[in-house]
């Protein structure tokens, strides 16, 4: 499998169709610009990322960066594009049974209902919206694990935001023996529930989905997009000039 190195992560250079055909088991993460910046200073997040079986590009900006670096990525495979393609691809595969974990109260259940209506069968057999800060509550996490194990699901889609969802998957995946495929899907559960609208396809394909999301949720996202993620471009330039060094900072220091 061909890999494309961007900063301190190697991405799998796969198209959406290729990933659909190859994915029989494993952990799938979908890095975007925000992830790439966090990976520069959050060592736990980096160690978590290195344990994923598939890391596929979730950002047109990363596609542009890969071209700039001379190692072009085939296409953007965002979680919110891949997940619906995944459940449609497996609509007649009775071995695929999905559990949704994420969203505010009731959102995962609404997403499950809408997905099942689209597929024409109960491909989503369990859904749960955890409490805010659930990842710090071991008892709640154990209850969620039991819920997933009891459901009979073979696929777990976790949409609670990065880096929380990726860290949760890696921390608890060995306690979920029936789950064959783990998907970190970000805001996808909200999209599937109809709770949040996605950017128009042309904006996403042009690399402006971040702008659409910023306009929709300015209070929540302005700092991420306009402040925190800007170092990415400087770091990519340093990589192009062969001046980029792997981060050696501690978990709460930033590389800028």
PDB file of C-alpha atoms in Angstrom:
ATOM      1  CA  UNK A   1       0.000   0.000   0.000  1.00  0.00           C
ATOM      2  CA  UNK A   2       1.488   3.334  -1.068  1.00  0.00           C
ATOM      3  CA  UNK A   3       2.057   5.946   1.621  1.00  0.00           C
ATOM      4  CA  UNK A   4       2.366   9.719   1.426  1.00  0.00           C
ATOM      5  CA  UNK A   5       4.372  11.449   4.145  1.00  0.00           C
ATOM      6  CA  UNK A   6       3.021  14.785   5.352  1.00  0.00           C
ATOM      7  CA  UNK A   7       4.835  16.128   8.409  1.00  0.00           C
ATOM      8  CA  UNK A   8       4.988  13.323  11.001  1.00  0.00           C
ATOM      9  CA  UNK A   9       2.245  11.083   9.576  1.00  0.00           C
ATOM     10  CA  UNK A  10       2.140   8.731   6.592  1.00  0.00           C
ATOM     11  CA  UNK A  11      -1.226   8.693   4.829  1.00  0.00           C
ATOM     12  CA  UNK A  12      -2.545   5.740   2.845  1.00  0.00           C
ATOM     13  CA  UNK A  13      -2.843   6.840  -0.768  1.00  0.00           C
ATOM     14  CA  UNK A  14      -6.178   5.185  -1.463  1.00  0.00           C
ATOM     15  CA  UNK A  15      -9.257   6.266  -3.360  1.00  0.00           C
ATOM     16  CA  UNK A  16     -12.661   5.864  -1.725  1.00  0.00           C
ATOM     17  CA  UNK A  17     -13.457   2.879  -3.939  1.00  0.00           C
ATOM     18  CA  UNK A  18     -10.133   1.207  -3.131  1.00  0.00           C
ATOM     19  CA  UNK A  19     -10.685   1.666   0.606  1.00  0.00           C
ATOM     20  CA  UNK A  20     -14.212   0.248   0.376  1.00  0.00           C
ATOM     21  CA  UNK A  21     -12.888  -2.861  -1.348  1.00  0.00           C
ATOM     22  CA  UNK A  22      -9.909  -3.340   0.990  1.00  0.00           C
ATOM     23  CA  UNK A  23     -11.513  -2.598   4.332  1.00  0.00           C
ATOM     24  CA  UNK A  24     -12.346  -5.913   5.991  1.00  0.00           C
ATOM     25  CA  UNK A  25     -11.070  -5.046   9.457  1.00  0.00           C
ATOM     26  CA  UNK A  26      -9.042  -2.416  11.266  1.00  0.00           C
ATOM     27  CA  UNK A  27      -9.074   1.146  12.555  1.00  0.00           C
ATOM     28  CA  UNK A  28      -9.705   4.009  10.126  1.00  0.00           C
ATOM     29  CA  UNK A  29      -8.720   7.613  10.906  1.00  0.00           C
ATOM     30  CA  UNK A  30      -9.280  10.515   8.516  1.00  0.00           C
ATOM     31  CA  UNK A  31      -6.653  13.236   9.099  1.00  0.00           C
ATOM     32  CA  UNK A  32      -7.380  16.856   8.237  1.00  0.00           C
ATOM     33  CA  UNK A  33      -5.416  20.068   8.774  1.00  0.00           C
ATOM     34  CA  UNK A  34      -6.569  20.391  12.388  1.00  0.00           C
ATOM     35  CA  UNK A  35      -5.396  16.833  13.135  1.00  0.00           C
ATOM     36  CA  UNK A  36      -2.037  17.502  11.494  1.00  0.00           C
ATOM     37  CA  UNK A  37      -1.428  20.517  13.722  1.00  0.00           C
ATOM     38  CA  UNK A  38      -2.514  18.681  16.882  1.00  0.00           C
ATOM     39  CA  UNK A  39      -0.163  15.844  15.964  1.00  0.00           C
ATOM     40  CA  UNK A  40       2.765  18.239  16.260  1.00  0.00           C
ATOM     41  CA  UNK A  41       2.370  18.797  20.003  1.00  0.00           C
ATOM     42  CA  UNK A  42       0.035  16.130  21.412  1.00  0.00           C
ATOM     43  CA  UNK A  43       2.238  13.063  21.869  1.00  0.00           C
ATOM     44  CA  UNK A  44      -0.640  10.897  23.067  1.00  0.00           C
ATOM     45  CA  UNK A  45      -2.579  11.784  19.916  1.00  0.00           C
ATOM     46  CA  UNK A  46       0.454  10.955  17.773  1.00  0.00           C
ATOM     47  CA  UNK A  47       0.940   7.578  19.458  1.00  0.00           C
ATOM     48  CA  UNK A  48      -2.778   6.928  18.991  1.00  0.00           C
ATOM     49  CA  UNK A  49      -2.576   7.827  15.310  1.00  0.00           C
ATOM     50  CA  UNK A  50       0.357   5.521  14.717  1.00  0.00           C
ATOM     51  CA  UNK A  51      -1.805   2.576  15.806  1.00  0.00           C
ATOM     52  CA  UNK A  52      -4.447   3.139  13.114  1.00  0.00           C
ATOM     53  CA  UNK A  53      -4.524   0.657  10.247  1.00  0.00           C
ATOM     54  CA  UNK A  54      -5.734   3.217   7.730  1.00  0.00           C
ATOM     55  CA  UNK A  55      -5.103   6.970   7.657  1.00  0.00           C
ATOM     56  CA  UNK A  56      -6.855   8.525   4.662  1.00  0.00           C
ATOM     57  CA  UNK A  57      -6.966  12.159   3.634  1.00  0.00           C
ATOM     58  CA  UNK A  58      -9.978  14.101   4.937  1.00  0.00           C
ATOM     59  CA  UNK A  59      -9.062  17.495   3.503  1.00  0.00           C
ATOM     60  CA  UNK A  60      -8.677  18.990   0.054  1.00  0.00           C
ATOM     61  CA  UNK A  61      -6.044  21.255   1.582  1.00  0.00           C
ATOM     62  CA  UNK A  62      -4.002  18.136   2.423  1.00  0.00           C
ATOM     63  CA  UNK A  63      -4.420  17.046  -1.191  1.00  0.00           C
ATOM     64  CA  UNK A  64      -2.995  20.394  -2.322  1.00  0.00           C
ATOM     65  CA  UNK A  65      -0.180  20.068   0.229  1.00  0.00           C
ATOM     66  CA  UNK A  66       0.714  16.599  -1.066  1.00  0.00           C
ATOM     67  CA  UNK A  67       0.956  17.960  -4.610  1.00  0.00           C
ATOM     68  CA  UNK A  68       3.145  20.818  -3.400  1.00  0.00           C
ATOM     69  CA  UNK A  69       5.422  18.265  -1.737  1.00  0.00           C
ATOM     70  CA  UNK A  70       5.642  16.243  -4.952  1.00  0.00           C
ATOM     71  CA  UNK A  71       3.820  13.171  -3.624  1.00  0.00           C
ATOM     72  CA  UNK A  72       0.207  13.657  -4.738  1.00  0.00           C
ATOM     73  CA  UNK A  73      -2.664  12.005  -2.896  1.00  0.00           C
ATOM     74  CA  UNK A  74      -5.240  10.440  -5.242  1.00  0.00           C
ATOM     75  CA  UNK A  75      -8.309  12.024  -3.710  1.00  0.00           C
ATOM     76  CA  UNK A  76      -9.936  13.343  -0.572  1.00  0.00           C
ATOM     77  CA  UNK A  77     -11.705  10.581   1.386  1.00  0.00           C
ATOM     78  CA  UNK A  78     -13.457  12.450   4.174  1.00  0.00           C
ATOM     79  CA  UNK A  79     -15.254  10.560   6.907  1.00  0.00           C
ATOM     80  CA  UNK A  80     -18.527  12.243   6.033  1.00  0.00           C
ATOM     81  CA  UNK A  81     -18.193  11.035   2.423  1.00  0.00           C
ATOM     82  CA  UNK A  82     -16.797   7.616   3.218  1.00  0.00           C
ATOM     83  CA  UNK A  83     -19.313   6.590   5.889  1.00  0.00           C
ATOM     84  CA  UNK A  84     -22.440   6.832   3.687  1.00  0.00           C
ATOM     85  CA  UNK A  85     -20.537   5.141   0.871  1.00  0.00           C
ATOM     86  CA  UNK A  86     -19.598   2.394   3.346  1.00  0.00           C
ATOM     87  CA  UNK A  87     -23.120   1.597   4.498  1.00  0.00           C
ATOM     88  CA  UNK A  88     -24.513   1.731   0.955  1.00  0.00           C
ATOM     89  CA  UNK A  89     -21.695  -0.541  -0.256  1.00  0.00           C
ATOM     90  CA  UNK A  90     -22.606  -3.050   2.473  1.00  0.00           C
ATOM     91  CA  UNK A  91     -26.381  -2.677   2.266  1.00  0.00           C
ATOM     92  CA  UNK A  92     -26.775  -6.382   1.406  1.00  0.00           C
ATOM     93  CA  UNK A  93     -23.941  -7.638   3.620  1.00  0.00           C
ATOM     94  CA  UNK A  94     -25.604  -9.101   6.707  1.00  0.00           C
ATOM     95  CA  UNK A  95     -22.231  -9.306   8.475  1.00  0.00           C
ATOM     96  CA  UNK A  96     -22.058  -5.512   8.627  1.00  0.00           C
ATOM     97  CA  UNK A  97     -23.930  -4.260  11.682  1.00  0.00           C
ATOM     98  CA  UNK A  98     -23.140  -0.740  12.821  1.00  0.00           C
ATOM     99  CA  UNK A  99     -23.156   0.943  16.221  1.00  0.00           C
ATOM    100  CA  UNK A 100     -23.134   4.753  16.283  1.00  0.00           C
ATOM    101  CA  UNK A 101     -21.486   6.534  19.216  1.00  0.00           C
ATOM    102  CA  UNK A 102     -21.680  10.317  19.260  1.00  0.00           C
ATOM    103  CA  UNK A 103     -23.770  13.436  18.922  1.00  0.00           C
ATOM    104  CA  UNK A 104     -25.906  15.252  21.446  1.00  0.00           C
ATOM    105  CA  UNK A 105     -28.829  13.535  23.147  1.00  0.00           C
ATOM    106  CA  UNK A 106     -30.991  11.741  20.583  1.00  0.00           C
ATOM    107  CA  UNK A 107     -28.848  12.644  17.563  1.00  0.00           C
ATOM    108  CA  UNK A 108     -27.319   9.177  17.115  1.00  0.00           C
ATOM    109  CA  UNK A 109     -30.775   7.603  17.256  1.00  0.00           C
ATOM    110  CA  UNK A 110     -32.076   9.976  14.564  1.00  0.00           C
ATOM    111  CA  UNK A 111     -29.054   9.228  12.418  1.00  0.00           C
ATOM    112  CA  UNK A 112     -29.639   5.485  12.835  1.00  0.00           C
ATOM    113  CA  UNK A 113     -33.252   5.775  11.728  1.00  0.00           C
ATOM    114  CA  UNK A 114     -32.402   7.826   8.652  1.00  0.00           C
ATOM    115  CA  UNK A 115     -29.553   5.486   7.644  1.00  0.00           C
ATOM    116  CA  UNK A 116     -31.714   2.391   8.034  1.00  0.00           C
ATOM    117  CA  UNK A 117     -34.440   3.984   5.917  1.00  0.00           C
ATOM    118  CA  UNK A 118     -31.908   4.733   3.164  1.00  0.00           C
ATOM    119  CA  UNK A 119     -30.395   1.257   3.237  1.00  0.00           C
ATOM    120  CA  UNK A 120     -33.704  -0.600   3.510  1.00  0.00           C
ATOM    121  CA  UNK A 121     -32.656  -2.724   6.485  1.00  0.00           C
ATOM    122  CA  UNK A 122     -31.485  -2.241  10.057  1.00  0.00           C
ATOM    123  CA  UNK A 123     -27.802  -1.953   9.237  1.00  0.00           C
ATOM    124  CA  UNK A 124     -27.423   0.315  12.297  1.00  0.00           C
ATOM    125  CA  UNK A 125     -28.395  -1.855  15.241  1.00  0.00           C
ATOM    126  CA  UNK A 126     -27.295   0.392  18.092  1.00  0.00           C
ATOM    127  CA  UNK A 127     -26.848   4.088  18.785  1.00  0.00           C
ATOM    128  CA  UNK A 128     -25.815   6.091  21.830  1.00  0.00           C
ATOM    129  CA  UNK A 129     -25.100   9.743  22.563  1.00  0.00           C
ATOM    130  CA  UNK A 130     -22.626   9.892  25.473  1.00  0.00           C
ATOM    131  CA  UNK A 131     -22.567  12.636  28.070  1.00  0.00           C
ATOM    132  CA  UNK A 132     -20.207  15.584  27.741  1.00  0.00           C
ATOM    133  CA  UNK A 133     -16.816  14.575  29.128  1.00  0.00           C
ATOM    134  CA  UNK A 134     -17.742  10.869  29.112  1.00  0.00           C
ATOM    135  CA  UNK A 135     -14.191   9.894  28.136  1.00  0.00           C
ATOM    136  CA  UNK A 136     -12.994  10.956  31.604  1.00  0.00           C
ATOM    137  CA  UNK A 137     -15.610   8.816  33.352  1.00  0.00           C
ATOM    138  CA  UNK A 138     -14.331   5.240  33.405  1.00  0.00           C
ATOM    139  CA  UNK A 139     -17.629   3.861  34.686  1.00  0.00           C
ATOM    140  CA  UNK A 140     -19.567   5.443  31.832  1.00  0.00           C
ATOM    141  CA  UNK A 141     -17.008   4.166  29.334  1.00  0.00           C
ATOM    142  CA  UNK A 142     -17.376   0.633  30.678  1.00  0.00           C
ATOM    143  CA  UNK A 143     -21.150   0.907  30.403  1.00  0.00           C
ATOM    144  CA  UNK A 144     -20.808   2.038  26.797  1.00  0.00           C
ATOM    145  CA  UNK A 145     -18.458  -0.858  26.061  1.00  0.00           C
ATOM    146  CA  UNK A 146     -20.991  -3.290  27.509  1.00  0.00           C
ATOM    147  CA  UNK A 147     -23.751  -1.666  25.441  1.00  0.00           C
ATOM    148  CA  UNK A 148     -21.725  -2.081  22.255  1.00  0.00           C
ATOM    149  CA  UNK A 149     -20.766  -5.679  23.057  1.00  0.00           C
ATOM    150  CA  UNK A 150     -24.367  -6.583  23.820  1.00  0.00           C
ATOM    151  CA  UNK A 151     -25.613  -5.033  20.570  1.00  0.00           C
ATOM    152  CA  UNK A 152     -23.972  -7.566  18.272  1.00  0.00           C
ATOM    153  CA  UNK A 153     -22.428  -4.836  16.148  1.00  0.00           C
ATOM    154  CA  UNK A 154     -19.396  -5.571  13.949  1.00  0.00           C
ATOM    155  CA  UNK A 155     -18.655  -1.925  13.060  1.00  0.00           C
ATOM    156  CA  UNK A 156     -18.247   0.991  15.467  1.00  0.00           C
ATOM    157  CA  UNK A 157     -18.514   4.573  14.174  1.00  0.00           C
ATOM    158  CA  UNK A 158     -17.394   7.106  16.776  1.00  0.00           C
ATOM    159  CA  UNK A 159     -18.169  10.776  16.214  1.00  0.00           C
ATOM    160  CA  UNK A 160     -17.215  12.793  19.281  1.00  0.00           C
ATOM    161  CA  UNK A 161     -14.531  15.044  17.790  1.00  0.00           C
ATOM    162  CA  UNK A 162     -10.762  14.829  17.571  1.00  0.00           C
ATOM    163  CA  UNK A 163      -8.602  13.899  19.337  1.00  0.00           C
ATOM    164  CA  UNK A 164     -11.170  12.451  21.744  1.00  0.00           C
ATOM    165  CA  UNK A 165     -12.664   9.893  19.333  1.00  0.00           C
ATOM    166  CA  UNK A 166      -9.327   8.539  18.133  1.00  0.00           C
ATOM    167  CA  UNK A 167      -7.940   8.216  21.655  1.00  0.00           C
ATOM    168  CA  UNK A 168     -11.130   6.494  22.843  1.00  0.00           C
ATOM    169  CA  UNK A 169     -11.057   3.961  20.024  1.00  0.00           C
ATOM    170  CA  UNK A 170      -7.436   2.959  20.623  1.00  0.00           C
ATOM    171  CA  UNK A 171      -7.850   2.851  24.399  1.00  0.00           C
ATOM    172  CA  UNK A 172     -10.868   0.554  24.367  1.00  0.00           C
ATOM    173  CA  UNK A 173     -10.757  -1.375  21.094  1.00  0.00           C
ATOM    174  CA  UNK A 174      -9.320  -4.501  22.718  1.00  0.00           C
ATOM    175  CA  UNK A 175     -12.390  -4.636  24.991  1.00  0.00           C
ATOM    176  CA  UNK A 176     -14.646  -4.799  21.932  1.00  0.00           C
ATOM    177  CA  UNK A 177     -13.868  -8.244  20.479  1.00  0.00           C
ATOM    178  CA  UNK A 178     -16.890  -8.313  18.151  1.00  0.00           C
ATOM    179  CA  UNK A 179     -16.005  -5.058  16.434  1.00  0.00           C
ATOM    180  CA  UNK A 180     -14.029  -5.686  13.246  1.00  0.00           C
ATOM    181  CA  UNK A 181     -14.004  -2.143  11.858  1.00  0.00           C
ATOM    182  CA  UNK A 182     -13.530   1.067  13.858  1.00  0.00           C
ATOM    183  CA  UNK A 183     -14.328   4.367  12.157  1.00  0.00           C
ATOM    184  CA  UNK A 184     -13.544   7.805  13.602  1.00  0.00           C
ATOM    185  CA  UNK A 185     -16.170   9.911  11.832  1.00  0.00           C
ATOM    186  CA  UNK A 186     -16.191  13.377  13.455  1.00  0.00           C
ATOM    187  CA  UNK A 187     -19.325  15.388  12.644  1.00  0.00           C
ATOM    188  CA  UNK A 188     -20.694  12.656  10.359  1.00  0.00           C
ATOM    189  CA  UNK A 189     -23.330  11.483  12.855  1.00  0.00           C
ATOM    190  CA  UNK A 190     -24.710  15.036  13.012  1.00  0.00           C
ATOM    191  CA  UNK A 191     -24.773  15.177   9.218  1.00  0.00           C
ATOM    192  CA  UNK A 192     -26.530  11.814   8.983  1.00  0.00           C
ATOM    193  CA  UNK A 193     -29.132  12.917  11.534  1.00  0.00           C
ATOM    194  CA  UNK A 194     -29.846  16.061   9.535  1.00  0.00           C
ATOM    195  CA  UNK A 195     -28.789  18.017  12.580  1.00  0.00           C
ATOM    196  CA  UNK A 196     -26.029  19.912  10.743  1.00  0.00           C
ATOM    197  CA  UNK A 197     -25.857  20.696   7.028  1.00  0.00           C
ATOM    198  CA  UNK A 198     -22.751  19.883   5.042  1.00  0.00           C
ATOM    199  CA  UNK A 199     -21.031  22.352   2.776  1.00  0.00           C
ATOM    200  CA  UNK A 200     -22.076  22.309  -0.894  1.00  0.00           C
ATOM    201  CA  UNK A 201     -20.095  19.732  -2.844  1.00  0.00           C
ATOM    202  CA  UNK A 202     -18.304  22.366  -4.937  1.00  0.00           C
ATOM    203  CA  UNK A 203     -17.010  24.091  -1.802  1.00  0.00           C
ATOM    204  CA  UNK A 204     -15.794  20.803  -0.355  1.00  0.00           C
ATOM    205  CA  UNK A 205     -14.060  19.811  -3.587  1.00  0.00           C
ATOM    206  CA  UNK A 206     -12.405  23.209  -3.867  1.00  0.00           C
ATOM    207  CA  UNK A 207     -11.032  23.067  -0.325  1.00  0.00           C
ATOM    208  CA  UNK A 208     -13.452  25.586   1.195  1.00  0.00           C
ATOM    209  CA  UNK A 209     -15.525  23.318   3.442  1.00  0.00           C
ATOM    210  CA  UNK A 210     -13.719  24.884   6.410  1.00  0.00           C
ATOM    211  CA  UNK A 211     -15.050  28.305   5.346  1.00  0.00           C
ATOM    212  CA  UNK A 212     -18.612  27.010   5.138  1.00  0.00           C
ATOM    213  CA  UNK A 213     -18.360  25.447   8.577  1.00  0.00           C
ATOM    214  CA  UNK A 214     -16.819  28.636   9.957  1.00  0.00           C
ATOM    215  CA  UNK A 215     -19.754  30.666   8.631  1.00  0.00           C
ATOM    216  CA  UNK A 216     -22.245  28.194  10.125  1.00  0.00           C
ATOM    217  CA  UNK A 217     -20.548  27.877  13.549  1.00  0.00           C
ATOM    218  CA  UNK A 218     -18.305  30.956  13.927  1.00  0.00           C
ATOM    219  CA  UNK A 219     -18.173  31.025  17.730  1.00  0.00           C
ATOM    220  CA  UNK A 220     -17.070  27.409  17.962  1.00  0.00           C
ATOM    221  CA  UNK A 221     -14.701  27.235  15.006  1.00  0.00           C
ATOM    222  CA  UNK A 222     -13.089  30.659  14.459  1.00  0.00           C
ATOM    223  CA  UNK A 223     -10.129  29.963  16.711  1.00  0.00           C
ATOM    224  CA  UNK A 224      -9.462  26.537  15.176  1.00  0.00           C
ATOM    225  CA  UNK A 225      -9.491  27.702  11.577  1.00  0.00           C
ATOM    226  CA  UNK A 226      -8.123  31.236  11.881  1.00  0.00           C
ATOM    227  CA  UNK A 227      -5.513  30.750  14.624  1.00  0.00           C
ATOM    228  CA  UNK A 228      -4.708  27.175  15.621  1.00  0.00           C
ATOM    229  CA  UNK A 229      -4.465  25.629  12.137  1.00  0.00           C
ATOM    230  CA  UNK A 230      -2.350  28.328  10.459  1.00  0.00           C
ATOM    231  CA  UNK A 231       1.035  26.804  11.459  1.00  0.00           C
ATOM    232  CA  UNK A 232       0.273  23.892   9.111  1.00  0.00           C
ATOM    233  CA  UNK A 233       1.211  25.932   6.044  1.00  0.00           C
ATOM    234  CA  UNK A 234       4.545  27.016   7.508  1.00  0.00           C
ATOM    235  CA  UNK A 235       5.333  23.447   8.525  1.00  0.00           C
ATOM    236  CA  UNK A 236       4.571  22.113   5.034  1.00  0.00           C
ATOM    237  CA  UNK A 237       6.851  24.765   3.531  1.00  0.00           C
ATOM    238  CA  UNK A 238       9.583  23.655   5.939  1.00  0.00           C
ATOM    239  CA  UNK A 239       9.071  20.053   4.835  1.00  0.00           C
ATOM    240  CA  UNK A 240       9.353  21.126   1.180  1.00  0.00           C
ATOM    241  CA  UNK A 241      12.621  22.899   1.984  1.00  0.00           C
ATOM    242  CA  UNK A 242      13.816  19.872   3.986  1.00  0.00           C
ATOM    243  CA  UNK A 243      13.902  21.972   7.169  1.00  0.00           C
ATOM    244  CA  UNK A 244      11.099  20.157   8.996  1.00  0.00           C
ATOM    245  CA  UNK A 245      12.156  18.135  12.037  1.00  0.00           C
ATOM    246  CA  UNK A 246       9.988  15.674  13.923  1.00  0.00           C
ATOM    247  CA  UNK A 247       8.507  17.337  17.023  1.00  0.00           C
ATOM    248  CA  UNK A 248      10.303  16.713  20.295  1.00  0.00           C
ATOM    249  CA  UNK A 249       8.008  18.858  22.431  1.00  0.00           C
ATOM    250  CA  UNK A 250       5.954  17.680  25.374  1.00  0.00           C
ATOM    251  CA  UNK A 251       2.226  17.114  25.200  1.00  0.00           C
ATOM    252  CA  UNK A 252       1.265  20.654  26.144  1.00  0.00           C
ATOM    253  CA  UNK A 253       3.765  22.547  24.024  1.00  0.00           C
ATOM    254  CA  UNK A 254       3.082  23.756  20.498  1.00  0.00           C
ATOM    255  CA  UNK A 255       5.299  23.696  17.447  1.00  0.00           C
ATOM    256  CA  UNK A 256       4.888  26.975  15.562  1.00  0.00           C
TER     257      UNK A 256
END
